[in-house]
mmCIF file of C-alpha atoms in Angstrom:
data_model
loop_
_atom_site.group_PDB
_atom_site.id
_atom_site.type_symbol
_atom_site.label_atom_id
_atom_site.label_comp_id
_atom_site.label_asym_id
_atom_site.label_seq_id
_atom_site.Cartn_x
_atom_site.Cartn_y
_atom_site.Cartn_z
ATOM 1 C CA MET A 1 -71.155 9.979 -84.404
ATOM 2 C CA ASP A 2 -74.287 8.012 -83.104
ATOM 3 C CA TYR A 3 -73.786 4.859 -81.412
ATOM 4 C CA SER A 4 -75.574 1.463 -81.269
ATOM 5 C CA THR A 5 -75.912 -1.417 -78.842
ATOM 6 C CA LEU A 6 -73.897 -4.702 -79.332
ATOM 7 C CA GLY A 7 -76.123 -7.549 -78.769
ATOM 8 C CA LYS A 8 -77.154 -7.821 -75.158
ATOM 9 C CA THR A 9 -74.476 -6.232 -73.903
ATOM 10 C CA GLY A 10 -75.584 -2.892 -73.268
ATOM 11 C CA LYS A 11 -72.581 -1.381 -74.415
ATOM 12 C CA ARG A 12 -72.413 1.379 -77.067
ATOM 13 C CA LEU A 13 -70.503 1.355 -80.239
ATOM 14 C CA SER A 14 -70.268 3.675 -82.939
ATOM 15 C CA GLU A 15 -71.862 2.675 -85.646
ATOM 16 C CA ILE A 16 -69.068 2.287 -87.624
ATOM 17 C CA GLY A 17 -65.997 0.704 -86.618
ATOM 18 C CA LEU A 18 -62.667 0.466 -88.052
ATOM 19 C CA GLY A 19 -61.359 -2.894 -89.881
ATOM 20 C CA THR A 20 -57.499 -3.421 -90.467
ATOM 21 C CA TRP A 21 -56.983 -6.573 -92.404
ATOM 22 C CA LYS A 22 -54.338 -5.730 -94.779
ATOM 23 C CA LEU A 23 -52.654 -2.905 -93.645
ATOM 24 C CA GLY A 24 -49.229 -2.834 -92.932
ATOM 25 C CA ALA A 25 -47.905 -1.205 -96.362
ATOM 26 C CA ASN A 26 -47.801 2.168 -94.779
ATOM 27 C CA GLU A 27 -47.908 2.254 -91.217
ATOM 28 C CA ALA A 28 -47.521 5.717 -90.223
ATOM 29 C CA GLY A 29 -50.355 6.858 -92.624
ATOM 30 C CA GLU A 30 -52.390 3.556 -91.000
ATOM 31 C CA ILE A 31 -52.336 5.058 -87.553
ATOM 32 C CA GLU A 32 -52.860 8.241 -88.315
ATOM 33 C CA ALA A 33 -55.676 7.061 -90.165
ATOM 34 C CA LEU A 34 -56.954 5.133 -87.003
ATOM 35 C CA ARG A 35 -56.608 8.120 -84.761
ATOM 36 C CA ALA A 36 -58.850 10.268 -87.129
ATOM 37 C CA GLY A 37 -61.346 7.884 -86.752
ATOM 38 C CA ILE A 38 -61.138 7.893 -83.026
ATOM 39 C CA ASP A 39 -61.080 11.587 -82.683
ATOM 40 C CA SER A 40 -64.425 11.715 -84.948
ATOM 41 C CA GLY A 41 -65.905 9.310 -82.511
ATOM 42 C CA ILE A 42 -64.855 6.091 -83.645
ATOM 43 C CA ASN A 43 -64.922 4.069 -80.413
ATOM 44 C CA PHE A 44 -64.811 0.500 -82.193
ATOM 45 C CA ILE A 45 -61.552 -0.998 -83.628
ATOM 46 C CA ASP A 46 -61.490 -4.535 -85.290
ATOM 47 C CA THR A 47 -58.326 -6.875 -85.442
ATOM 48 C CA ALA A 48 -56.913 -10.276 -85.460
ATOM 49 C CA GLU A 49 -53.564 -12.061 -85.006
ATOM 50 C CA ILE A 50 -53.986 -13.351 -88.273
ATOM 51 C CA TYR A 51 -53.830 -9.940 -89.605
ATOM 52 C CA GLY A 52 -50.413 -9.078 -88.055
ATOM 53 C CA THR A 53 -51.934 -5.248 -87.416
ATOM 54 C CA GLU A 54 -52.402 -5.793 -83.784
ATOM 55 C CA PRO A 55 -48.827 -3.911 -83.113
ATOM 56 C CA ILE A 56 -50.159 -1.550 -85.860
ATOM 57 C CA VAL A 57 -53.538 -1.014 -83.518
ATOM 58 C CA ALA A 58 -51.578 -1.057 -80.248
ATOM 59 C CA LYS A 59 -49.609 2.504 -81.288
ATOM 60 C CA ALA A 60 -53.167 3.930 -82.664
ATOM 61 C CA ILE A 61 -54.260 3.590 -79.201
ATOM 62 C CA ALA A 62 -52.337 4.326 -77.266
ATOM 63 C CA GLY A 63 -53.080 6.810 -74.478
ATOM 64 C CA ARG A 64 -56.578 6.558 -75.896
ATOM 65 C CA GLU A 65 -59.640 5.593 -73.242
ATOM 66 C CA ASN A 66 -62.983 4.699 -73.667
ATOM 67 C CA LEU A 67 -62.458 2.049 -76.638
ATOM 68 C CA PHE A 68 -63.693 -0.940 -77.647
ATOM 69 C CA ILE A 69 -61.221 -3.304 -79.091
ATOM 70 C CA ALA A 70 -62.013 -6.443 -80.478
ATOM 71 C CA THR A 71 -59.449 -9.031 -82.388
ATOM 72 C CA LYS A 72 -59.898 -13.127 -83.077
ATOM 73 C CA VAL A 73 -58.270 -16.332 -82.645
ATOM 74 C CA SER A 74 -57.450 -18.371 -85.947
ATOM 75 C CA PRO A 75 -59.308 -21.728 -86.173
ATOM 76 C CA THR A 76 -55.736 -23.323 -86.404
ATOM 77 C CA HIS A 77 -55.370 -22.183 -82.340
ATOM 78 C CA PHE A 78 -58.729 -24.144 -81.289
ATOM 79 C CA HIS A 79 -57.793 -26.285 -78.583
ATOM 80 C CA TYR A 80 -57.995 -24.964 -75.011
ATOM 81 C CA ASP A 81 -54.611 -24.515 -74.792
ATOM 82 C CA ASP A 82 -53.763 -23.223 -77.946
ATOM 83 C CA VAL A 83 -57.017 -20.179 -77.275
ATOM 84 C CA LEU A 84 -55.292 -19.058 -73.525
ATOM 85 C CA ARG A 85 -52.071 -18.933 -75.148
ATOM 86 C CA SER A 86 -53.370 -16.980 -78.466
ATOM 87 C CA CYS A 87 -55.234 -14.564 -76.204
ATOM 88 C CA ASP A 88 -52.454 -13.789 -73.680
ATOM 89 C CA ALA A 89 -50.135 -13.204 -77.178
ATOM 90 C CA SER A 90 -53.205 -10.780 -78.586
ATOM 91 C CA LEU A 91 -52.985 -9.004 -74.954
ATOM 92 C CA GLN A 92 -49.643 -8.491 -75.135
ATOM 93 C CA ARG A 93 -49.499 -7.086 -78.790
ATOM 94 C CA LEU A 94 -52.158 -4.844 -77.972
ATOM 95 C CA GLY A 95 -50.847 -3.509 -74.962
ATOM 96 C CA VAL A 96 -53.974 -3.749 -73.107
ATOM 97 C CA SER A 97 -55.342 -5.817 -69.955
ATOM 98 C CA ASN A 98 -58.250 -7.035 -71.358
ATOM 99 C CA ILE A 99 -59.898 -7.416 -74.556
ATOM 100 C CA ASP A 100 -63.452 -6.165 -75.411
ATOM 101 C CA LEU A 101 -64.743 -8.964 -77.924
ATOM 102 C CA TYR A 102 -62.653 -11.980 -78.846
ATOM 103 C CA GLN A 103 -63.959 -14.012 -81.752
ATOM 104 C CA LEU A 104 -63.463 -17.522 -83.186
ATOM 105 C CA HIS A 105 -62.157 -16.326 -86.800
ATOM 106 C CA TRP A 106 -63.909 -19.108 -88.634
ATOM 107 C CA PRO A 107 -65.418 -22.185 -87.843
ATOM 108 C CA ASN A 108 -63.034 -25.327 -87.188
ATOM 109 C CA ARG A 109 -64.692 -28.500 -87.417
ATOM 110 C CA ASP A 110 -61.710 -30.615 -86.575
ATOM 111 C CA VAL A 111 -62.014 -29.584 -83.234
ATOM 112 C CA PRO A 112 -64.651 -29.963 -80.925
ATOM 113 C CA ILE A 113 -66.849 -26.515 -80.193
ATOM 114 C CA ASP A 114 -67.402 -27.303 -76.336
ATOM 115 C CA GLU A 115 -63.630 -27.554 -76.091
ATOM 116 C CA THR A 116 -62.738 -23.963 -77.723
ATOM 117 C CA MET A 117 -65.896 -22.716 -75.632
ATOM 118 C CA ARG A 118 -64.385 -23.776 -72.461
ATOM 119 C CA ALA A 119 -61.332 -21.931 -73.238
ATOM 120 C CA MET A 120 -63.247 -18.884 -74.075
ATOM 121 C CA GLU A 121 -65.450 -18.760 -70.656
ATOM 122 C CA LYS A 122 -62.286 -19.629 -68.958
ATOM 123 C CA LEU A 123 -60.606 -16.176 -70.632
ATOM 124 C CA VAL A 124 -63.705 -14.389 -69.518
ATOM 125 C CA ALA A 125 -63.612 -15.603 -65.979
ATOM 126 C CA ASP A 126 -60.257 -14.549 -65.639
ATOM 127 C CA GLY A 127 -61.110 -11.118 -66.706
ATOM 128 C CA LYS A 128 -58.870 -11.388 -70.134
ATOM 129 C CA ILE A 129 -61.704 -10.880 -72.462
ATOM 130 C CA ARG A 130 -64.866 -9.278 -72.235
ATOM 131 C CA HIS A 131 -67.457 -10.463 -74.569
ATOM 132 C CA ILE A 132 -67.520 -13.252 -76.955
ATOM 133 C CA GLY A 133 -68.187 -13.060 -80.510
ATOM 134 C CA VAL A 134 -67.846 -15.600 -83.403
ATOM 135 C CA SER A 135 -66.860 -14.778 -87.158
ATOM 136 C CA ASN A 136 -68.152 -16.578 -90.603
ATOM 137 C CA PHE A 137 -70.153 -18.857 -88.607
ATOM 138 C CA SER A 138 -73.487 -19.931 -90.290
ATOM 139 C CA VAL A 139 -76.855 -19.922 -87.877
ATOM 140 C CA LYS A 140 -76.582 -24.003 -87.147
ATOM 141 C CA GLU A 141 -72.733 -23.107 -86.235
ATOM 142 C CA MET A 142 -74.003 -19.983 -84.065
ATOM 143 C CA GLU A 143 -76.666 -22.670 -82.370
ATOM 144 C CA ALA A 144 -73.666 -25.338 -81.683
ATOM 145 C CA ALA A 145 -71.558 -22.433 -80.298
ATOM 146 C CA GLN A 146 -73.560 -20.979 -78.282
ATOM 147 C CA ALA A 147 -75.237 -24.853 -77.257
ATOM 148 C CA ALA A 148 -71.658 -25.108 -75.900
ATOM 149 C CA LEU A 149 -71.471 -21.697 -73.692
ATOM 150 C CA LYS A 150 -72.860 -22.420 -70.031
ATOM 151 C CA SER A 151 -72.824 -19.125 -68.538
ATOM 152 C CA ASN A 152 -71.734 -16.674 -71.421
ATOM 153 C CA GLU A 153 -73.610 -15.647 -74.603
ATOM 154 C CA ILE A 154 -72.257 -15.193 -77.986
ATOM 155 C CA VAL A 155 -72.648 -11.128 -78.672
ATOM 156 C CA SER A 156 -71.799 -10.638 -82.397
ATOM 157 C CA ASN A 157 -71.011 -12.661 -85.672
ATOM 158 C CA GLN A 158 -68.715 -10.935 -88.030
ATOM 159 C CA VAL A 159 -69.698 -11.986 -91.838
ATOM 160 C CA GLU A 160 -68.765 -10.261 -95.012
ATOM 161 C CA TYR A 161 -71.586 -8.085 -96.040
ATOM 162 C CA SER A 162 -72.134 -5.378 -98.668
ATOM 163 C CA MET A 163 -74.446 -4.460 -101.340
ATOM 164 C CA LEU A 164 -72.731 -7.142 -103.602
ATOM 165 C CA VAL A 165 -72.125 -10.072 -100.856
ATOM 166 C CA ARG A 166 -75.702 -10.141 -99.352
ATOM 167 C CA GLU A 167 -75.740 -13.718 -98.122
ATOM 168 C CA PRO A 168 -76.307 -12.797 -94.738
ATOM 169 C CA GLU A 169 -79.676 -11.492 -95.910
ATOM 170 C CA LEU A 170 -80.783 -15.323 -96.611
ATOM 171 C CA GLY A 171 -81.629 -16.067 -93.125
ATOM 172 C CA LEU A 172 -78.545 -15.074 -90.835
ATOM 173 C CA ALA A 173 -79.606 -11.606 -90.220
ATOM 174 C CA ASP A 174 -82.869 -12.568 -89.253
ATOM 175 C CA TYR A 175 -81.536 -15.263 -86.911
ATOM 176 C CA CYS A 176 -79.375 -12.750 -85.492
ATOM 177 C CA ARG A 177 -81.882 -9.933 -85.103
ATOM 178 C CA LYS A 178 -84.259 -12.502 -83.135
ATOM 179 C CA GLU A 179 -81.652 -13.436 -80.827
ATOM 180 C CA GLN A 180 -80.003 -9.873 -80.727
ATOM 181 C CA VAL A 181 -76.863 -10.993 -81.748
ATOM 182 C CA SER A 182 -74.891 -7.940 -83.490
ATOM 183 C CA ILE A 183 -73.466 -8.251 -87.371
ATOM 184 C CA ILE A 184 -70.470 -6.825 -87.784
ATOM 185 C CA ALA A 185 -70.036 -6.211 -91.480
ATOM 186 C CA TYR A 186 -66.783 -6.488 -93.144
ATOM 187 C CA SER A 187 -65.733 -5.269 -96.293
ATOM 188 C CA PRO A 188 -68.680 -3.432 -96.147
ATOM 189 C CA LEU A 189 -67.332 -1.351 -99.630
ATOM 190 C CA ALA A 190 -66.836 -4.916 -101.352
ATOM 191 C CA ARG A 191 -63.580 -4.566 -101.263
ATOM 192 C CA GLY A 192 -63.460 -1.910 -103.708
ATOM 193 C CA HIS A 193 -65.290 -3.274 -106.107
ATOM 194 C CA LEU A 194 -68.761 -1.224 -105.989
ATOM 195 C CA LEU A 195 -66.712 1.390 -107.688
ATOM 196 C CA ASP A 196 -66.035 -0.767 -110.767
ATOM 197 C CA SER A 197 -67.184 -0.142 -114.192
ATOM 198 C CA GLU A 198 -69.425 -2.998 -114.112
ATOM 199 C CA TYR A 199 -71.493 -1.503 -111.323
ATOM 200 C CA SER A 200 -71.491 2.177 -112.863
ATOM 201 C CA LYS A 201 -75.194 2.363 -112.783
ATOM 202 C CA LEU A 202 -75.615 1.363 -109.081
ATOM 203 C CA LYS A 203 -72.705 3.871 -107.933
ATOM 204 C CA GLU A 204 -74.966 6.505 -110.536
ATOM 205 C CA MET A 205 -77.752 5.801 -108.465
ATOM 206 C CA LEU A 206 -76.093 5.600 -105.332
ATOM 207 C CA GLY A 207 -74.827 9.542 -105.936
ATOM 208 C CA GLU A 208 -78.120 10.881 -107.254
ATOM 209 C CA ILE A 209 -79.492 9.249 -103.333
ATOM 210 C CA GLY A 210 -76.556 11.025 -101.890
ATOM 211 C CA LYS A 211 -77.259 14.370 -102.868
ATOM 212 C CA LYS A 212 -80.671 14.450 -101.392
ATOM 213 C CA HIS A 213 -78.447 14.061 -98.429
ATOM 214 C CA GLY A 214 -74.887 15.930 -99.182
ATOM 215 C CA LYS A 215 -73.552 12.509 -98.784
ATOM 216 C CA THR A 216 -71.314 10.650 -100.926
ATOM 217 C CA ALA A 217 -71.882 7.307 -102.876
ATOM 218 C CA THR A 218 -69.669 5.685 -100.535
ATOM 219 C CA GLN A 219 -70.795 7.476 -97.269
ATOM 220 C CA VAL A 220 -74.913 6.067 -98.958
ATOM 221 C CA SER A 221 -73.874 2.511 -99.343
ATOM 222 C CA VAL A 222 -72.012 2.243 -95.731
ATOM 223 C CA ASN A 223 -75.442 4.004 -94.647
ATOM 224 C CA TRP A 224 -77.503 0.994 -96.159
ATOM 225 C CA LEU A 225 -76.135 -1.605 -94.412
ATOM 226 C CA ILE A 226 -76.431 0.777 -90.776
ATOM 227 C CA SER A 227 -79.908 1.368 -92.056
ATOM 228 C CA LYS A 228 -80.538 -2.193 -91.701
ATOM 229 C CA GLY A 229 -80.580 -2.080 -88.365
ATOM 230 C CA ASN A 230 -78.179 -4.369 -86.138
ATOM 231 C CA VAL A 231 -75.579 -4.198 -88.299
ATOM 232 C CA ILE A 232 -72.119 -2.123 -87.727
ATOM 233 C CA PRO A 233 -69.798 -2.033 -90.836
ATOM 234 C CA ILE A 234 -66.312 -2.085 -90.517
ATOM 235 C CA PRO A 235 -64.404 -0.434 -93.395
ATOM 236 C CA LYS A 236 -61.052 -0.323 -93.699
ATOM 237 C CA ALA A 237 -59.083 2.468 -92.235
ATOM 238 C CA ALA A 238 -56.183 2.830 -94.466
ATOM 239 C CA LYS A 239 -56.195 6.794 -95.416
ATOM 240 C CA LYS A 240 -57.500 9.740 -93.036
ATOM 241 C CA GLU A 241 -59.206 11.349 -95.405
ATOM 242 C CA HIS A 242 -61.124 8.049 -96.677
ATOM 243 C CA VAL A 243 -61.950 7.609 -92.780
ATOM 244 C CA ILE A 244 -63.230 10.875 -92.605
ATOM 245 C CA GLU A 245 -65.330 10.613 -95.650
ATOM 246 C CA LEU A 246 -66.506 7.074 -93.651
ATOM 247 C CA VAL A 247 -67.605 9.021 -90.601
ATOM 248 C CA GLY A 248 -69.865 11.020 -92.896
ATOM 249 C CA ALA A 249 -71.973 7.541 -93.318
ATOM 250 C CA ALA A 250 -73.161 7.491 -90.109
ATOM 251 C CA GLY A 251 -75.356 9.782 -87.881
ATOM 252 C CA TRP A 252 -78.253 9.681 -90.561
ATOM 253 C CA ARG A 253 -80.652 7.108 -92.193
ATOM 254 C CA LEU A 254 -81.842 6.461 -96.020
ATOM 255 C CA SER A 255 -85.700 6.647 -95.951
ATOM 256 C CA LYS A 256 -87.798 3.589 -95.898
ATOM 257 C CA GLU A 257 -88.597 4.242 -99.901
ATOM 258 C CA GLU A 258 -84.676 4.713 -100.441
ATOM 259 C CA MET A 259 -83.866 1.689 -98.650
ATOM 260 C CA ALA A 260 -86.792 -0.037 -100.939
ATOM 261 C CA SER A 261 -85.478 1.174 -104.230
ATOM 262 C CA ILE A 262 -81.744 0.281 -103.788
ATOM 263 C CA ASP A 263 -82.719 -3.128 -102.596
ATOM 264 C CA ALA A 264 -84.932 -3.446 -105.754
ATOM 265 C CA PHE A 265 -82.399 -2.458 -108.073
ATOM 266 C CA LEU A 266 -79.715 -4.729 -106.399
ATOM 267 C CA SER A 267 -82.122 -7.574 -106.303
ATOM 268 C CA SER A 268 -82.820 -7.256 -110.097
ATOM 269 C CA THR A 269 -78.965 -6.806 -111.104
ATOM 270 C CA THR A 270 -76.326 -8.287 -108.800
ATOM 271 C CA GLY A 271 -78.343 -10.519 -106.567
ATOM 272 C CA ALA A 272 -76.861 -12.037 -103.279
ATOM 273 C CA ARG A 273 -74.596 -14.019 -104.006
#
């Protein structure tokens, strides 16, 4: 497993993390999958209070060290006291003394961002969280959130990003690269739609590229994000065998020519949406 730096923090995260959205259907198997990822060198696991998966993560990471755990506060809890209470509840559910990355899950225009960020900085000062991130924020929303911080910097923005959902390429990716804010890409496999018959030609192309590297089409599609630079994909970890395959998406790079050919194909067929 290779590692990349999170924002300006100097913290080294595995090139891919593990997402936990919609886990819970098979807890024992999902815990096994998360542990398989950890044993393979993944040190980054993402969850959220609204997912209801923090207790699963707690069981998976029990007794493990040197992990980077991220969770999110729901936008309905963005008032000052609510942020503090939500963090305490997440700490208890996760069974940890502090949260490595605490993220604002979605923007909430009904709550002043200054109030929310004041609470986030209180949590940093109290040692309950280490880093502040956002999720699903536009460039303007990121700028407003950063301006509201007095002593800390936003280190990441978690957004949906895949071969089929390329909206981050319409300005956000460039902004984050310039500001040294990491993009955390959720649903990097387009929620499984990359396997749909509608995209059979794309899958065939990825398969052909994969053969040159001894990789699967799934591994190529995740590596495409890694190869963009400043992007950490967090595919969902539900099955052990799937996680082991995902681990194979890290530790190598598509060539510039391969990236160019994939991007040209995507622009001519699926486009950004």
